[in-house]
GROMACS .gro file of C-alpha atoms in nm:
model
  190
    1UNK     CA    1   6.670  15.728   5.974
    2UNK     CA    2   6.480  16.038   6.072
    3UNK     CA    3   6.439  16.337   5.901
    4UNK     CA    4   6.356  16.679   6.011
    5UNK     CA    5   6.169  16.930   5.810
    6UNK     CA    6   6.157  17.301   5.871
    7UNK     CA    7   5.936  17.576   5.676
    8UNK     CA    8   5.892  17.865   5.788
    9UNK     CA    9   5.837  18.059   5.440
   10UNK     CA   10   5.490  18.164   5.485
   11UNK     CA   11   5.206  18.206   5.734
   12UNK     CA   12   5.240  17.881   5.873
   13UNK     CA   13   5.516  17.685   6.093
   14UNK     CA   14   5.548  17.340   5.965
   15UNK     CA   15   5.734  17.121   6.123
   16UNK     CA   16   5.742  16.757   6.014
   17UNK     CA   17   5.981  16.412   6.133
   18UNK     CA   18   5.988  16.170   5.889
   19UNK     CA   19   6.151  15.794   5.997
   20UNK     CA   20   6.266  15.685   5.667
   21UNK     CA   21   6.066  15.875   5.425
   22UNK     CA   22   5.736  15.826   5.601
   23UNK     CA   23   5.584  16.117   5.785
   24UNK     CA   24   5.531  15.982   6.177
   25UNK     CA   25   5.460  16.329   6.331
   26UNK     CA   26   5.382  16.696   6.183
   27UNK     CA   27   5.303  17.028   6.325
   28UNK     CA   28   5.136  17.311   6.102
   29UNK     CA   29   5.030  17.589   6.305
   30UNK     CA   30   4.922  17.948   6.191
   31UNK     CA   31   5.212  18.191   6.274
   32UNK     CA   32   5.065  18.520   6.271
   33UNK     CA   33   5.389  18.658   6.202
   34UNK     CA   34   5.573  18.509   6.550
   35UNK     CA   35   5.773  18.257   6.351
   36UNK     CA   36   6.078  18.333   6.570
   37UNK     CA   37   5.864  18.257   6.912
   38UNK     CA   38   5.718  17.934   6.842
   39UNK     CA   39   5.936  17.777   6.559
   40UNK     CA   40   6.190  17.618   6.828
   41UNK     CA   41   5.864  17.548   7.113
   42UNK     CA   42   5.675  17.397   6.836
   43UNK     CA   43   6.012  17.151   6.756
   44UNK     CA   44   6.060  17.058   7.094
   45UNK     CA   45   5.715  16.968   7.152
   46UNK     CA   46   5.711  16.710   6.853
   47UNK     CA   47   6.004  16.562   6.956
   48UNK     CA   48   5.866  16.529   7.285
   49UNK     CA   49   5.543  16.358   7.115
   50UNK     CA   50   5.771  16.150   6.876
   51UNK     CA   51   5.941  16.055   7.225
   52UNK     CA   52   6.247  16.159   7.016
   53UNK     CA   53   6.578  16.324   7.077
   54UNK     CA   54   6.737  16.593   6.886
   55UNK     CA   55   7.018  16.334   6.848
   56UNK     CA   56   6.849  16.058   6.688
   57UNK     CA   57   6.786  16.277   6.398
   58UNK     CA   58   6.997  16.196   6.050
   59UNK     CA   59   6.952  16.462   5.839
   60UNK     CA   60   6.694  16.815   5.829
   61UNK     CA   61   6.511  16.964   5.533
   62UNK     CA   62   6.449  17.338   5.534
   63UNK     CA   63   6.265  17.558   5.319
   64UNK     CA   64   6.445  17.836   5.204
   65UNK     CA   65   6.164  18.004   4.962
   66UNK     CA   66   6.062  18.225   4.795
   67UNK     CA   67   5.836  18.387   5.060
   68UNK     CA   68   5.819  18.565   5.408
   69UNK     CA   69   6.215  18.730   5.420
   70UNK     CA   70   6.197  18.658   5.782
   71UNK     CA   71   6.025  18.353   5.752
   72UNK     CA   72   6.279  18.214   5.525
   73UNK     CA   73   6.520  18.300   5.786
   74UNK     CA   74   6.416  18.182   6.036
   75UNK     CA   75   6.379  17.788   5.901
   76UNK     CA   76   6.718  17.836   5.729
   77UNK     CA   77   6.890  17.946   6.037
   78UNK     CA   78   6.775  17.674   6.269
   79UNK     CA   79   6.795  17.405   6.018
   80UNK     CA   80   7.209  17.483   5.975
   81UNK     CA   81   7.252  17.524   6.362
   82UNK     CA   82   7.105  17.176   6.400
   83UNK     CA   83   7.312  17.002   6.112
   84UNK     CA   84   7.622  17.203   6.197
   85UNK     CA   85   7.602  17.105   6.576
   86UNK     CA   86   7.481  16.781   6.490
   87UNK     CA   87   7.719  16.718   6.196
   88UNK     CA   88   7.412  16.586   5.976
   89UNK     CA   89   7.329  16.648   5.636
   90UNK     CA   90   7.127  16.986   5.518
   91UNK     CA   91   6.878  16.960   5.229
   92UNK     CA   92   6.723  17.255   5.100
   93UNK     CA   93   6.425  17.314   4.913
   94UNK     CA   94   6.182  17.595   4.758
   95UNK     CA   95   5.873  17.638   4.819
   96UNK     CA   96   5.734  17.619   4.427
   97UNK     CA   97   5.895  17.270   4.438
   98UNK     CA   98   5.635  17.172   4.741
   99UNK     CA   99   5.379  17.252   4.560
  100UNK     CA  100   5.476  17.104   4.185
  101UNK     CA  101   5.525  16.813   4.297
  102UNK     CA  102   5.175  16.779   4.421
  103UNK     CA  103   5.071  16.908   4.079
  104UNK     CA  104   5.010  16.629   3.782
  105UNK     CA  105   4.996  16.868   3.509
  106UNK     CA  106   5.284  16.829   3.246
  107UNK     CA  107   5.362  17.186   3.262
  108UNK     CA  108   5.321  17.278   3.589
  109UNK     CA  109   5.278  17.688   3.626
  110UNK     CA  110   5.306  17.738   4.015
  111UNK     CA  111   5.239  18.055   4.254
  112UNK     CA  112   5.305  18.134   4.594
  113UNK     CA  113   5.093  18.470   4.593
  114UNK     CA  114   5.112  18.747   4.906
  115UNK     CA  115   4.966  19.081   4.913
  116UNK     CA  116   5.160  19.245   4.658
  117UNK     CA  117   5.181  18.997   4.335
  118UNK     CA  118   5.307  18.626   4.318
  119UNK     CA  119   5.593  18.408   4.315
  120UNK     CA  120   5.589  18.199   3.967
  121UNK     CA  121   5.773  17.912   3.892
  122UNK     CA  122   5.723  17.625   3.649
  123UNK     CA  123   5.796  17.285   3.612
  124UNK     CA  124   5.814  16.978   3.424
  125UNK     CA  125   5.661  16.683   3.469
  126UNK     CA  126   5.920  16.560   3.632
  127UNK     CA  127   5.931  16.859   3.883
  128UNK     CA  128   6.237  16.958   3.723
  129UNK     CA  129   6.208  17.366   3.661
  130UNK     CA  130   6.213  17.462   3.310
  131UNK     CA  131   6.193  17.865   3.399
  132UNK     CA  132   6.343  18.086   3.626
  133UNK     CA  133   6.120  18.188   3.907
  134UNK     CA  134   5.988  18.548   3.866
  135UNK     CA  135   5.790  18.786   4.118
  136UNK     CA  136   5.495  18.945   3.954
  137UNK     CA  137   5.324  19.229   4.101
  138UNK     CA  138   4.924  19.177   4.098
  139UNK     CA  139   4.874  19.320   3.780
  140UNK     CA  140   5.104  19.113   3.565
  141UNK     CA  141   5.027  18.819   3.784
  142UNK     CA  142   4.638  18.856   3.709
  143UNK     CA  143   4.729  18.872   3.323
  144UNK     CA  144   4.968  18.578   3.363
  145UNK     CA  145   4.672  18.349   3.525
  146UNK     CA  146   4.429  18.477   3.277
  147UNK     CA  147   4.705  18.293   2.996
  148UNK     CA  148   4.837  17.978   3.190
  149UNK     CA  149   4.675  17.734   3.446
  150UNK     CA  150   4.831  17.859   3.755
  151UNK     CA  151   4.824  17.644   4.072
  152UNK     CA  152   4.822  17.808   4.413
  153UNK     CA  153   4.584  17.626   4.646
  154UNK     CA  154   4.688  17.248   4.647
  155UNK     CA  155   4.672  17.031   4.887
  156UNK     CA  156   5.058  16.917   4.992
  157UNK     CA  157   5.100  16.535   5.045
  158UNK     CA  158   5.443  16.596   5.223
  159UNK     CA  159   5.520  16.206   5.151
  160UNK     CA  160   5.542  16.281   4.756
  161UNK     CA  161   5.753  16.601   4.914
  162UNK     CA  162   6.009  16.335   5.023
  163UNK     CA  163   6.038  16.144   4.688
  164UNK     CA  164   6.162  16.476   4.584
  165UNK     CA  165   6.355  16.548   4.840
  166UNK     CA  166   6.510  16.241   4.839
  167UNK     CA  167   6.727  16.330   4.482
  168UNK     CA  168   6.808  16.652   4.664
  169UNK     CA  169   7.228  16.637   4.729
  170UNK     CA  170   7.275  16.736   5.102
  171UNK     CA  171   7.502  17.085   5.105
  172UNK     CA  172   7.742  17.219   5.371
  173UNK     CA  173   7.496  17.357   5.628
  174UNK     CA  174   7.726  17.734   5.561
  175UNK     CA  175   7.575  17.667   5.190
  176UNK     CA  176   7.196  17.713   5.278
  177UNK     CA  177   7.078  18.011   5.199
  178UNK     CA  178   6.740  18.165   5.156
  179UNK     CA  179   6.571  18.230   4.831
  180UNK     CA  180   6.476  18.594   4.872
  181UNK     CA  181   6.210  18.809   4.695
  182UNK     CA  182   6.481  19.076   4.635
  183UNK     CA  183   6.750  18.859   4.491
  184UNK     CA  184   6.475  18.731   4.236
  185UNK     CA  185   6.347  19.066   4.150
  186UNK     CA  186   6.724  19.196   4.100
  187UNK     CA  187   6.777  18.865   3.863
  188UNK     CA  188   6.463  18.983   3.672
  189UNK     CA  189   6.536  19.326   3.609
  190UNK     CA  190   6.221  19.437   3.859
   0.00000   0.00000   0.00000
């Protein structure tokens, strides 16, 4: 079967087909902001490399977040227009998850930082979260590193991504929603 992932949560466009679990063709081009121009171009074009048709795909993965509030819409969007149209399977995932799982620590404190602070989420050994993510502005994100062993800058081995993703339950593609920074400061009192 083959899999198509969408993020669009931060500066880069990823794009990724996976035939059964196995990456076979990925895309990861800087943005500079024009997620909405070259999200769709930069799909098309790996299909065309794949020698693939939007058809022969079983399922998509989309990143919902926390990061860019357009970003996040933009991968979200697509993704449930495809599995809608397509009647496929939706996955979702955040973007803390990505990067946990490519984290071997036992407790696994994970950030996603942008100009004004950090998202913060940790994890488990297991990847399961054991916290609720929090935004910290750069102050209280600063003190937070200074206490915990916060992981940022990790290389992403998008085949471990799929083990994860793989105990992910599909949703209704109406059910995928992004994760944004507002809703998680409101939840946190910020």
């Amino acid at each position: 079967m083959y899999s198509l992932f969408i993020d669009t949560h931060d500066k880069n466009v990823i794009i990724i087909i996976y035939k059964d679990g196995k990456v076979t063709g990925m895309k990861n081009l800087e943005s500079k902001s024009k997620h909405s121009e070259i999200t769709m171009p930069t799909i098309d074009s790996l299909f065309s490399e794949e020698k693939l048709d939007i058809k022969d795909i079983g399922e998509v993965i989309v990143v919902n977040g926390p990061g860019s509030f357009t970003g996040e819409r933009i991968a979200v969007t697509i993704g449930k227009t495809i599995a809608y149209s397509l009647s496929i399977p939706i996955k979702v995932i955040d973007s803390l998850s990505i990067i946990a799982v490519n984290v071997l620590d036992i407790i696994k404190y994970v950030a996603l930082p942008d100009r004004n602070g950090a998202f913060v989420g940790v994890f488990n050994k297991n990847n399961k979260k054991i916290e609720d993510f929090v935004y910290m502005n750069k102050t209280s994100f600063n003190e937070y590193v200074s206490k915990h062993n916060v992981v940022y800058d990790v290389l992403i081995d998008y085949n471990k991504v799929y083990e994860l993703i793989k105990k992910i339950k599909p949703i209704n593609p109406h059910e995928a929603k992004p994760l944004y920074v507002k809703g998680i400061s409101a939840l946190n009192g910020k």
